[in-house]
Amino acid sequence: MKKWLVLMGVLLTIATSCSHERSSQQSQGETKQDKKEMKKEEQQKSDNAKSDAKKKEVTQQKTEDVSQLSDKMKLALAFSADEAEQYTLSKQEILTGFYDRVIPNEKQPRQLVKLYVWPTQHFSGVPKDMKIYSVYPPKSIFESLIGISNDKIFLGGTQIYTSYQELLKNGVELDLKTLYEKNKKYKSLRELEDIIEIVDESFEHDDEKINSLTQQEEPGIMAHLRSQVYQRIADFEGHDYDSSRYLLDNVRFNKSNEWYVNLRDKEGEIVATYTHTKDEPIIKLDAQGRRIK
């Protein structure tokens, strides 16, 4: 009996030892598998991070490659430059629809009907990658000119056909990328781009069309309606708009022939729009077109 008990004890010890060994082997196997999976996961994260960085780099390169911007966008950036109003219409003048035509000793208030630009070949020595555009309406008695290239913007004016170097004496070259970085955040940049119309150079010889536009630009046109609408806006708000902070557009009409007026900040961004409905003489919308009053 004693021998039998001893034998049972030995067998139990061996079984327990084997069980511990299998558990240890299983634990070691699981640890190795876990480490393998962790290493694989870390490698995947590293690969994903590298891929995301590469995509971001490619996207950034595309965004920063200003040479690939359309001609209209480059022209919009030219009009957005602080120096623009010295040679042509400024961004604010184009967006609001009001500008001053400068003649000797006088400024003539005008309203913008159309903004046309067309390529001109009248100047020698122009950089190979640059296009020179004439602008209608001109800001003064001089011909307003804008040059666009892969990396530069030119702003100037002239009364005679001359060389590019002569134009530079009374004009200015600006860095295209700097202009883009400064203005790309503004929604009004796209709005400005949409207003610009590129036509062929035959436009400058179309006297009938130019005379018609000149007549429509007279400030007296729509003056009575504009006065009524502005007064309605003031009555609606209970005060005149703050001209030190805001710009008020000319009265325009949508496809349904309903009038509307945009209120803008000094950068030209729309902050509100006034219009009317069939049943209400005036309502106010926010920049996203949602009614706020």
CSV table of N, CA and C in Angstrom, one decimal, residues 124-282:
chain,number,residue,atom,x,y,z
A,124,SER,N,7.5,95.4,-76.8
A,124,SER,CA,8.7,94.6,-77.1
A,124,SER,C,9.5,94.2,-75.8
A,125,GLY,N,10.3,93.2,-75.9
A,125,GLY,CA,11.1,92.8,-74.7
A,125,GLY,C,10.4,92.2,-73.6
A,126,VAL,N,9.2,91.8,-73.8
A,126,VAL,CA,8.4,91.1,-72.7
A,126,VAL,C,9.0,89.8,-72.4
A,127,PRO,N,9.2,89.4,-71.1
A,127,PRO,CA,9.7,88.1,-70.8
A,127,PRO,C,9.0,87.0,-71.5
A,128,LYS,N,9.7,85.9,-71.9
A,128,LYS,CA,9.1,84.9,-72.7
A,128,LYS,C,7.9,84.2,-72.1
A,129,ASP,N,7.9,84.1,-70.8
A,129,ASP,CA,6.8,83.4,-70.2
A,129,ASP,C,5.7,84.3,-69.7
A,130,MET,N,5.7,85.6,-70.1
A,130,MET,CA,4.7,86.6,-69.6
A,130,MET,C,3.8,87.0,-70.7
A,131,LYS,N,2.5,87.1,-70.3
A,131,LYS,CA,1.4,87.6,-71.2
A,131,LYS,C,1.0,89.0,-70.6
A,132,ILE,N,0.9,89.9,-71.5
A,132,ILE,CA,0.4,91.3,-71.2
A,132,ILE,C,-1.0,91.4,-71.6
A,133,TYR,N,-1.9,91.8,-70.6
A,133,TYR,CA,-3.3,92.1,-70.9
A,133,TYR,C,-3.6,93.5,-70.7
A,134,SER,N,-4.5,94.0,-71.6
A,134,SER,CA,-5.1,95.4,-71.4
A,134,SER,C,-6.4,95.2,-70.6
A,135,VAL,N,-6.8,96.2,-69.9
A,135,VAL,CA,-8.0,96.1,-69.0
A,135,VAL,C,-9.0,97.2,-69.4
A,136,TYR,N,-10.3,96.7,-69.4
A,136,TYR,CA,-11.4,97.6,-69.6
A,136,TYR,C,-12.3,97.4,-68.4
A,137,PRO,N,-12.7,98.5,-67.7
A,137,PRO,CA,-12.5,99.9,-68.0
A,137,PRO,C,-11.1,100.3,-67.5
A,138,PRO,N,-10.5,101.3,-68.1
A,138,PRO,CA,-9.2,101.8,-67.6
A,138,PRO,C,-9.4,102.6,-66.4
A,139,LYS,N,-8.4,102.7,-65.5
A,139,LYS,CA,-8.5,103.5,-64.3
A,139,LYS,C,-8.4,105.0,-64.5
A,140,SER,N,-7.6,105.3,-65.6
A,140,SER,CA,-7.3,106.7,-65.9
A,140,SER,C,-7.3,106.9,-67.4
A,141,ILE,N,-6.6,108.0,-67.8
A,141,ILE,CA,-6.5,108.3,-69.2
A,141,ILE,C,-5.4,107.4,-69.8
A,142,PHE,N,-4.6,106.7,-68.9
A,142,PHE,CA,-3.6,105.7,-69.4
A,142,PHE,C,-4.3,104.4,-69.6
A,143,GLU,N,-3.7,103.6,-70.5
A,143,GLU,CA,-4.1,102.2,-70.7
A,143,GLU,C,-3.7,101.4,-69.5
A,144,SER,N,-4.6,100.7,-68.9
A,144,SER,CA,-4.2,99.8,-67.7
A,144,SER,C,-3.7,98.5,-68.2
A,145,LEU,N,-2.6,98.1,-67.7
A,145,LEU,CA,-1.9,96.8,-68.1
A,145,LEU,C,-1.6,95.9,-67.0
A,146,ILE,N,-1.8,94.6,-67.2
A,146,ILE,CA,-1.4,93.6,-66.3
A,146,ILE,C,-0.6,92.5,-67.0
A,147,GLY,N,0.5,92.2,-66.4
A,147,GLY,CA,1.3,91.1,-67.0
A,147,GLY,C,1.3,89.9,-66.0
A,148,ILE,N,1.2,88.7,-66.6
A,148,ILE,CA,1.2,87.5,-65.7
A,148,ILE,C,2.2,86.5,-66.3
A,149,SER,N,3.0,85.9,-65.4
A,149,SER,CA,4.0,84.9,-65.8
A,149,SER,C,4.0,83.7,-64.9
A,150,ASN,N,4.9,82.8,-64.9
A,150,ASN,CA,5.0,81.7,-64.0
A,150,ASN,C,5.3,82.1,-62.6
A,151,ASP,N,5.9,83.2,-62.4
A,151,ASP,CA,6.3,83.6,-61.0
A,151,ASP,C,6.1,85.1,-60.7
A,152,LYS,N,5.7,85.9,-61.7
A,152,LYS,CA,5.6,87.3,-61.5
A,152,LYS,C,4.2,87.9,-62.0
A,153,ILE,N,3.9,89.0,-61.4
A,153,ILE,CA,2.8,89.8,-61.8
A,153,ILE,C,3.3,91.2,-62.1
A,154,PHE,N,2.9,91.8,-63.3
A,154,PHE,CA,3.3,93.2,-63.6
A,154,PHE,C,2.0,94.0,-63.6
A,155,LEU,N,2.1,95.2,-63.0
A,155,LEU,CA,1.1,96.2,-63.0
A,155,LEU,C,1.6,97.5,-63.5
A,156,GLY,N,1.0,98.1,-64.5
A,156,GLY,CA,1.4,99.4,-65.1
A,156,GLY,C,0.4,100.0,-66.0
A,157,GLY,N,0.9,101.1,-66.6
A,157,GLY,CA,0.0,101.8,-67.5
A,157,GLY,C,0.8,102.6,-68.5
A,158,THR,N,0.2,102.9,-69.6
A,158,THR,CA,1.0,103.7,-70.6
A,158,THR,C,0.0,104.4,-71.6
A,159,GLN,N,0.5,105.3,-72.3
A,159,GLN,CA,-0.2,106.0,-73.4
A,159,GLN,C,0.4,105.7,-74.7
A,160,ILE,N,1.6,105.1,-74.7
A,160,ILE,CA,2.2,104.8,-76.0
A,160,ILE,C,2.7,103.3,-76.0
A,161,TYR,N,2.9,102.7,-77.2
A,161,TYR,CA,3.4,101.4,-77.3
A,161,TYR,C,5.0,101.5,-77.2
A,162,THR,N,5.5,100.8,-76.2
A,162,THR,CA,6.9,100.9,-76.0
A,162,THR,C,7.5,99.6,-75.5
A,163,SER,N,8.7,99.5,-74.9
A,163,SER,CA,9.3,98.3,-74.5
A,163,SER,C,8.9,98.0,-73.0
A,164,TYR,N,9.1,96.7,-72.7
A,164,TYR,CA,8.7,96.3,-71.3
A,164,TYR,C,9.6,97.0,-70.3
A,165,GLN,N,10.8,97.2,-70.6
A,165,GLN,CA,11.7,97.9,-69.7
A,165,GLN,C,11.3,99.3,-69.5
A,166,GLU,N,10.7,100.0,-70.5
A,166,GLU,CA,10.2,101.3,-70.3
A,166,GLU,C,8.9,101.3,-69.4
A,167,LEU,N,8.1,100.2,-69.6
A,167,LEU,CA,6.9,100.1,-68.8
A,167,LEU,C,7.2,99.9,-67.3
A,168,LEU,N,8.4,99.2,-67.1
A,168,LEU,CA,8.8,99.0,-65.7
A,168,LEU,C,9.1,100.3,-64.9
A,169,LYS,N,9.5,101.3,-65.7
A,169,LYS,CA,9.9,102.6,-65.0
A,169,LYS,C,8.7,103.2,-64.3
A,170,ASN,N,7.5,103.0,-64.8
A,170,ASN,CA,6.3,103.5,-64.2
A,170,ASN,C,5.4,102.4,-63.7
A,171,GLY,N,5.9,101.2,-63.6
A,171,GLY,CA,5.1,100.1,-63.2
A,171,GLY,C,5.8,99.4,-62.1
A,172,VAL,N,5.2,98.2,-61.8
A,172,VAL,CA,5.8,97.4,-60.7
A,172,VAL,C,5.7,95.9,-61.0
A,173,GLU,N,6.7,95.1,-60.6
A,173,GLU,CA,6.6,93.7,-60.6
A,173,GLU,C,6.4,93.1,-59.2
A,174,LEU,N,5.5,92.1,-59.1
A,174,LEU,CA,5.2,91.5,-57.8
A,174,LEU,C,5.4,90.0,-57.9
A,175,ASP,N,5.8,89.4,-56.8
A,175,ASP,CA,6.0,88.0,-56.7
A,175,ASP,C,4.6,87.3,-56.7
A,176,LEU,N,4.4,86.4,-57.6
A,176,LEU,CA,3.1,85.7,-57.7
A,176,LEU,C,2.8,84.8,-56.5
A,177,LYS,N,3.8,84.1,-56.1
A,177,LYS,CA,3.6,83.2,-54.9
A,177,LYS,C,3.2,83.9,-53.7
A,178,THR,N,3.9,85.1,-53.4
A,178,THR,CA,3.6,85.9,-52.3
A,178,THR,C,2.2,86.4,-52.3
A,179,LEU,N,1.7,86.8,-53.5
A,179,LEU,CA,0.3,87.3,-53.7
A,179,LEU,C,-0.6,86.1,-53.4
A,180,TYR,N,-0.3,84.9,-53.9
A,180,TYR,CA,-1.2,83.8,-53.7
A,180,TYR,C,-1.3,83.4,-52.3
A,181,GLU,N,-0.2,83.3,-51.6
A,181,GLU,CA,-0.2,82.9,-50.1
A,181,GLU,C,-1.0,84.0,-49.3
A,182,LYS,N,-0.9,85.2,-49.7
A,182,LYS,CA,-1.6,86.3,-48.9
A,182,LYS,C,-3.1,86.2,-49.2
A,183,ASN,N,-3.5,85.8,-50.4
A,183,ASN,CA,-5.0,86.0,-50.7
A,183,ASN,C,-5.7,84.7,-50.9
A,184,LYS,N,-5.1,83.5,-50.9
A,184,LYS,CA,-5.7,82.2,-51.1
A,184,LYS,C,-6.9,81.9,-50.1
A,185,LYS,N,-6.8,82.5,-48.9
A,185,LYS,CA,-7.8,82.2,-47.9
A,185,LYS,C,-9.1,82.9,-48.2
A,186,TYR,N,-9.1,83.9,-49.0
A,186,TYR,CA,-10.4,84.7,-49.2
A,186,TYR,C,-11.3,84.0,-50.2
A,187,LYS,N,-12.6,83.9,-49.8
A,187,LYS,CA,-13.6,83.4,-50.8
A,187,LYS,C,-13.8,84.4,-51.9
A,188,SER,N,-13.6,85.6,-51.6
A,188,SER,CA,-13.8,86.7,-52.6
A,188,SER,C,-12.8,86.6,-53.8
A,189,LEU,N,-11.7,85.8,-53.6
A,189,LEU,CA,-10.7,85.6,-54.7
A,189,LEU,C,-11.4,84.9,-55.8
A,190,ARG,N,-12.1,83.8,-55.5
A,190,ARG,CA,-12.9,83.0,-56.5
A,190,ARG,C,-14.0,83.9,-57.1
A,191,GLU,N,-14.6,84.7,-56.3
A,191,GLU,CA,-15.7,85.6,-56.8
A,191,GLU,C,-15.1,86.6,-57.8
A,192,LEU,N,-13.9,87.1,-57.5
A,192,LEU,CA,-13.2,88.0,-58.4
A,192,LEU,C,-12.9,87.3,-59.7
A,193,GLU,N,-12.4,86.1,-59.6
A,193,GLU,CA,-12.0,85.3,-60.8
A,193,GLU,C,-13.2,85.2,-61.7
A,194,ASP,N,-14.4,84.9,-61.1
A,194,ASP,CA,-15.6,84.7,-62.0
A,194,ASP,C,-16.0,86.0,-62.7
A,195,ILE,N,-15.7,87.1,-62.1
A,195,ILE,CA,-16.1,88.4,-62.7
A,195,ILE,C,-15.3,88.7,-64.0
A,196,ILE,N,-14.0,88.4,-63.9
A,196,ILE,CA,-13.1,88.7,-65.1
A,196,ILE,C,-13.5,87.9,-66.3
A,197,GLU,N,-13.6,88.7,-67.4
A,197,GLU,CA,-13.9,88.0,-68.7
A,197,GLU,C,-12.7,88.3,-69.7
A,198,ILE,N,-12.1,87.2,-70.1
A,198,ILE,CA,-11.0,87.3,-71.1
A,198,ILE,C,-11.6,87.3,-72.5
A,199,VAL,N,-11.3,88.3,-73.3
A,199,VAL,CA,-11.9,88.4,-74.7
A,199,VAL,C,-10.7,88.6,-75.6
A,200,ASP,N,-10.9,88.5,-76.9
A,200,ASP,CA,-9.8,88.7,-77.8
A,200,ASP,C,-9.5,90.2,-78.1
A,201,GLU,N,-8.4,90.4,-78.7
A,201,GLU,CA,-7.9,91.8,-78.8
A,201,GLU,C,-8.8,92.7,-79.8
A,202,SER,N,-9.7,92.1,-80.5
A,202,SER,CA,-10.6,92.9,-81.3
A,202,SER,C,-11.5,93.8,-80.5
A,203,PHE,N,-11.6,93.5,-79.2
A,203,PHE,CA,-12.5,94.3,-78.3
A,203,PHE,C,-12.1,95.7,-78.3
A,204,GLU,N,-10.8,96.0,-78.3
A,204,GLU,CA,-10.3,97.4,-78.2
A,204,GLU,C,-10.7,98.2,-79.5
A,205,HIS,N,-11.1,97.6,-80.5
A,205,HIS,CA,-11.5,98.3,-81.7
A,205,HIS,C,-13.0,98.3,-81.9
A,206,ASP,N,-13.8,97.7,-80.9
A,206,ASP,CA,-15.2,97.7,-81.0
A,206,ASP,C,-15.8,98.9,-80.4
A,207,ASP,N,-15.8,100.0,-81.1
A,207,ASP,CA,-16.2,101.3,-80.6
A,207,ASP,C,-17.7,101.3,-80.1
A,208,GLU,N,-18.5,100.6,-80.9
A,208,GLU,CA,-19.9,100.6,-80.5
A,208,GLU,C,-20.2,100.0,-79.1
A,209,LYS,N,-19.5,98.9,-78.9
A,209,LYS,CA,-19.7,98.2,-77.6
A,209,LYS,C,-19.1,99.0,-76.5
A,210,ILE,N,-17.9,99.6,-76.7
A,210,ILE,CA,-17.2,100.4,-75.7
A,210,ILE,C,-18.1,101.6,-75.4
A,211,ASN,N,-18.7,102.3,-76.4
A,211,ASN,CA,-19.5,103.4,-76.1
A,211,ASN,C,-20.8,103.1,-75.3
A,212,SER,N,-21.3,101.9,-75.6
A,212,SER,CA,-22.5,101.4,-74.9
A,212,SER,C,-22.2,101.2,-73.4
A,213,LEU,N,-21.0,100.5,-73.2
A,213,LEU,CA,-20.6,100.3,-71.8
A,213,LEU,C,-20.3,101.6,-71.0
A,214,THR,N,-19.7,102.5,-71.7
A,214,THR,CA,-19.4,103.8,-71.1
A,214,THR,C,-20.7,104.5,-70.6
A,215,GLN,N,-21.7,104.5,-71.4
A,215,GLN,CA,-23.0,105.1,-71.1
A,215,GLN,C,-23.6,104.4,-69.9
A,216,GLN,N,-23.5,103.1,-69.8
A,216,GLN,CA,-24.1,102.3,-68.7
A,216,GLN,C,-23.3,102.5,-67.4
A,217,GLU,N,-22.1,103.0,-67.5
A,217,GLU,CA,-21.3,103.2,-66.3
A,217,GLU,C,-21.6,104.5,-65.6
A,218,GLU,N,-22.4,105.4,-66.3
A,218,GLU,CA,-22.7,106.6,-65.7
A,218,GLU,C,-23.4,106.4,-64.3
A,219,PRO,N,-22.9,107.1,-63.3
A,219,PRO,CA,-23.4,106.9,-61.9
A,219,PRO,C,-24.9,107.2,-61.8
A,220,GLY,N,-25.5,108.0,-62.7
A,220,GLY,CA,-26.9,108.4,-62.6
A,220,GLY,C,-27.8,107.3,-63.0
A,221,ILE,N,-27.2,106.3,-63.7
A,221,ILE,CA,-28.1,105.1,-64.1
A,221,ILE,C,-28.4,104.3,-62.8
A,222,MET,N,-29.7,104.0,-62.6
A,222,MET,CA,-30.2,103.3,-61.4
A,222,MET,C,-30.0,104.1,-60.1
A,223,ALA,N,-29.7,105.4,-60.2
A,223,ALA,CA,-29.4,106.1,-59.0
A,223,ALA,C,-30.6,106.2,-58.0
A,224,HIS,N,-31.8,106.4,-58.6
A,224,HIS,CA,-33.0,106.5,-57.8
A,224,HIS,C,-33.3,105.1,-57.1
A,225,LEU,N,-33.2,104.0,-57.9
A,225,LEU,CA,-33.5,102.7,-57.3
A,225,LEU,C,-32.4,102.4,-56.2
A,226,ARG,N,-31.2,102.7,-56.5
A,226,ARG,CA,-30.1,102.5,-55.5
A,226,ARG,C,-30.4,103.3,-54.2
A,227,SER,N,-30.8,104.5,-54.3
A,227,SER,CA,-31.1,105.3,-53.1
A,227,SER,C,-32.3,104.7,-52.3
A,228,GLN,N,-33.3,104.2,-53.0
A,228,GLN,CA,-34.4,103.6,-52.3
A,228,GLN,C,-34.0,102.4,-51.6
A,229,VAL,N,-33.3,101.5,-52.3
A,229,VAL,CA,-32.8,100.3,-51.6
A,229,VAL,C,-32.0,100.5,-50.4
A,230,TYR,N,-31.0,101.4,-50.6
A,230,TYR,CA,-30.1,101.7,-49.4
A,230,TYR,C,-30.9,102.3,-48.3
A,231,GLN,N,-31.9,103.1,-48.5
A,231,GLN,CA,-32.7,103.7,-47.5
A,231,GLN,C,-33.5,102.5,-46.8
A,232,ARG,N,-34.0,101.6,-47.6
A,232,ARG,CA,-34.8,100.5,-47.0
A,232,ARG,C,-33.9,99.6,-46.1
A,233,ILE,N,-32.6,99.5,-46.5
A,233,ILE,CA,-31.7,98.7,-45.7
A,233,ILE,C,-31.4,99.5,-44.4
A,234,ALA,N,-31.2,100.8,-44.4
A,234,ALA,CA,-31.0,101.6,-43.2
A,234,ALA,C,-32.2,101.5,-42.3
A,235,ASP,N,-33.4,101.6,-42.8
A,235,ASP,CA,-34.6,101.6,-42.0
A,235,ASP,C,-34.7,100.2,-41.4
A,236,PHE,N,-34.4,99.1,-42.1
A,236,PHE,CA,-34.5,97.8,-41.7
A,236,PHE,C,-33.5,97.5,-40.5
A,237,GLU,N,-32.3,98.1,-40.6
A,237,GLU,CA,-31.3,97.9,-39.5
A,237,GLU,C,-31.5,98.9,-38.4
A,238,GLY,N,-32.1,100.0,-38.7
A,238,GLY,CA,-32.3,101.1,-37.7
A,238,GLY,C,-31.1,102.0,-37.7
A,239,HIS,N,-30.2,101.9,-38.6
A,239,HIS,CA,-29.1,102.8,-38.7
A,239,HIS,C,-28.4,102.6,-40.1
A,240,ASP,N,-27.6,103.6,-40.5
A,240,ASP,CA,-26.8,103.5,-41.7
A,240,ASP,C,-25.6,102.5,-41.5
A,241,TYR,N,-25.2,101.8,-42.5
A,241,TYR,CA,-24.1,100.9,-42.3
A,241,TYR,C,-22.8,101.6,-42.0
A,242,ASP,N,-21.9,101.0,-41.2
A,242,ASP,CA,-20.6,101.6,-40.8
A,242,ASP,C,-19.6,101.5,-41.9
A,243,SER,N,-19.4,102.6,-42.6
A,243,SER,CA,-18.5,102.7,-43.7
A,243,SER,C,-17.0,102.5,-43.3
A,244,SER,N,-16.7,102.7,-42.0
A,244,SER,CA,-15.4,102.5,-41.6
A,244,SER,C,-15.0,101.0,-41.4
A,245,ARG,N,-16.0,100.2,-41.4
A,245,ARG,CA,-15.8,98.7,-41.2
A,245,ARG,C,-16.3,97.9,-42.4
A,246,TYR,N,-17.3,98.5,-43.2
A,246,TYR,CA,-17.9,97.7,-44.2
A,246,TYR,C,-18.0,98.4,-45.6
A,247,LEU,N,-18.2,97.6,-46.6
A,247,LEU,CA,-18.5,98.1,-47.9
A,247,LEU,C,-19.8,97.6,-48.4
A,248,LEU,N,-20.5,98.4,-49.1
A,248,LEU,CA,-21.9,98.1,-49.6
A,248,LEU,C,-21.8,98.0,-51.1
A,249,ASP,N,-22.3,96.9,-51.6
A,249,ASP,CA,-22.3,96.7,-53.1
A,249,ASP,C,-23.3,97.6,-53.8
A,250,ASN,N,-23.1,97.7,-55.1
A,250,ASN,CA,-24.1,98.3,-55.9
A,250,ASN,C,-25.3,97.3,-55.9
A,251,VAL,N,-26.5,97.8,-56.3
A,251,VAL,CA,-27.7,97.0,-56.4
A,251,VAL,C,-27.5,96.1,-57.6
A,252,ARG,N,-27.7,94.8,-57.4
A,252,ARG,CA,-27.7,93.9,-58.5
A,252,ARG,C,-29.0,93.0,-58.5
A,253,PHE,N,-29.1,92.3,-59.6
A,253,PHE,CA,-30.4,91.5,-59.8
A,253,PHE,C,-30.0,90.0,-60.1
A,254,ASN,N,-30.7,89.1,-59.5
A,254,ASN,CA,-30.5,87.7,-59.7
A,254,ASN,C,-31.3,87.2,-60.9
A,255,LYS,N,-31.2,85.9,-61.2
A,255,LYS,CA,-31.9,85.4,-62.4
A,255,LYS,C,-33.4,85.5,-62.3
A,256,SER,N,-33.9,85.7,-61.1
A,256,SER,CA,-35.4,85.9,-61.0
A,256,SER,C,-35.8,87.4,-61.0
A,257,ASN,N,-34.8,88.2,-61.3
A,257,ASN,CA,-35.0,89.6,-61.4
A,257,ASN,C,-35.3,90.3,-60.1
A,258,GLU,N,-34.8,89.6,-59.0
A,258,GLU,CA,-34.9,90.2,-57.6
A,258,GLU,C,-33.7,90.9,-57.3
A,259,TRP,N,-33.8,92.1,-56.7
A,259,TRP,CA,-32.6,92.9,-56.3
A,259,TRP,C,-31.9,92.3,-55.1
A,260,TYR,N,-30.6,92.5,-55.0
A,260,TYR,CA,-29.9,92.1,-53.8
A,260,TYR,C,-28.7,93.0,-53.6
A,261,VAL,N,-28.3,93.2,-52.4
A,261,VAL,CA,-27.1,94.0,-52.1
A,261,VAL,C,-26.2,93.2,-51.1
A,262,ASN,N,-24.9,93.1,-51.4
A,262,ASN,CA,-24.0,92.4,-50.5
A,262,ASN,C,-23.4,93.4,-49.5
A,263,LEU,N,-23.2,93.1,-48.3
A,263,LEU,CA,-22.5,93.8,-47.3
A,263,LEU,C,-21.1,93.1,-47.1
A,264,ARG,N,-20.0,93.8,-47.3
A,264,ARG,CA,-18.7,93.2,-47.2
A,264,ARG,C,-17.8,93.8,-46.1
A,265,ASP,N,-16.8,93.0,-45.7
A,265,ASP,CA,-15.8,93.6,-44.8
A,265,ASP,C,-14.8,94.3,-45.7
A,266,LYS,N,-13.8,94.9,-45.1
A,266,LYS,CA,-12.8,95.7,-45.9
A,266,LYS,C,-12.0,94.8,-46.8
A,267,GLU,N,-11.9,93.5,-46.6
A,267,GLU,CA,-11.1,92.6,-47.4
A,267,GLU,C,-12.0,92.2,-48.6
A,268,GLY,N,-13.3,92.6,-48.6
A,268,GLY,CA,-14.1,92.2,-49.8
A,268,GLY,C,-14.9,90.9,-49.5
A,269,GLU,N,-14.8,90.4,-48.3
A,269,GLU,CA,-15.6,89.2,-48.0
A,269,GLU,C,-17.0,89.5,-47.7
A,270,ILE,N,-17.9,88.7,-48.2
A,270,ILE,CA,-19.4,88.9,-48.0
A,270,ILE,C,-19.7,88.5,-46.5
A,271,VAL,N,-20.3,89.4,-45.8
A,271,VAL,CA,-20.7,89.1,-44.4
A,271,VAL,C,-22.2,89.0,-44.3
A,272,ALA,N,-22.9,89.6,-45.2
A,272,ALA,CA,-24.4,89.5,-45.2
A,272,ALA,C,-24.9,90.0,-46.6
A,273,THR,N,-26.1,89.6,-46.9
A,273,THR,CA,-26.8,89.9,-48.1
A,273,THR,C,-28.2,90.4,-47.8
A,274,TYR,N,-28.6,91.5,-48.4
A,274,TYR,CA,-30.0,92.0,-48.3
A,274,TYR,C,-30.7,91.7,-49.6
A,275,THR,N,-31.9,91.2,-49.5
A,275,THR,CA,-32.8,91.0,-50.6
A,275,THR,C,-34.2,91.0,-50.2
A,276,HIS,N,-35.1,90.5,-51.0
A,276,HIS,CA,-36.5,90.6,-50.7
A,276,HIS,C,-37.2,89.3,-51.2
A,277,THR,N,-38.4,89.1,-50.7
A,277,THR,CA,-39.2,87.9,-51.2
A,277,THR,C,-40.5,88.5,-51.7
A,278,LYS,N,-41.3,87.5,-52.2
A,278,LYS,CA,-42.6,87.9,-52.7
A,278,LYS,C,-43.5,88.6,-51.7
A,279,ASP,N,-43.4,88.2,-50.4
A,279,ASP,CA,-44.2,88.7,-49.4
A,279,ASP,C,-43.6,89.7,-48.4
A,280,GLU,N,-42.2,89.8,-48.5
A,280,GLU,CA,-41.5,90.6,-47.6
A,280,GLU,C,-40.6,91.6,-48.3
A,281,PRO,N,-40.7,92.9,-48.0
A,281,PRO,CA,-39.9,93.9,-48.7
A,281,PRO,C,-38.4,93.8,-48.6
A,282,ILE,N,-38.0,93.2,-47.4
A,282,ILE,CA,-36.5,93.1,-47.2
A,282,ILE,C,-36.3,92.0,-46.2
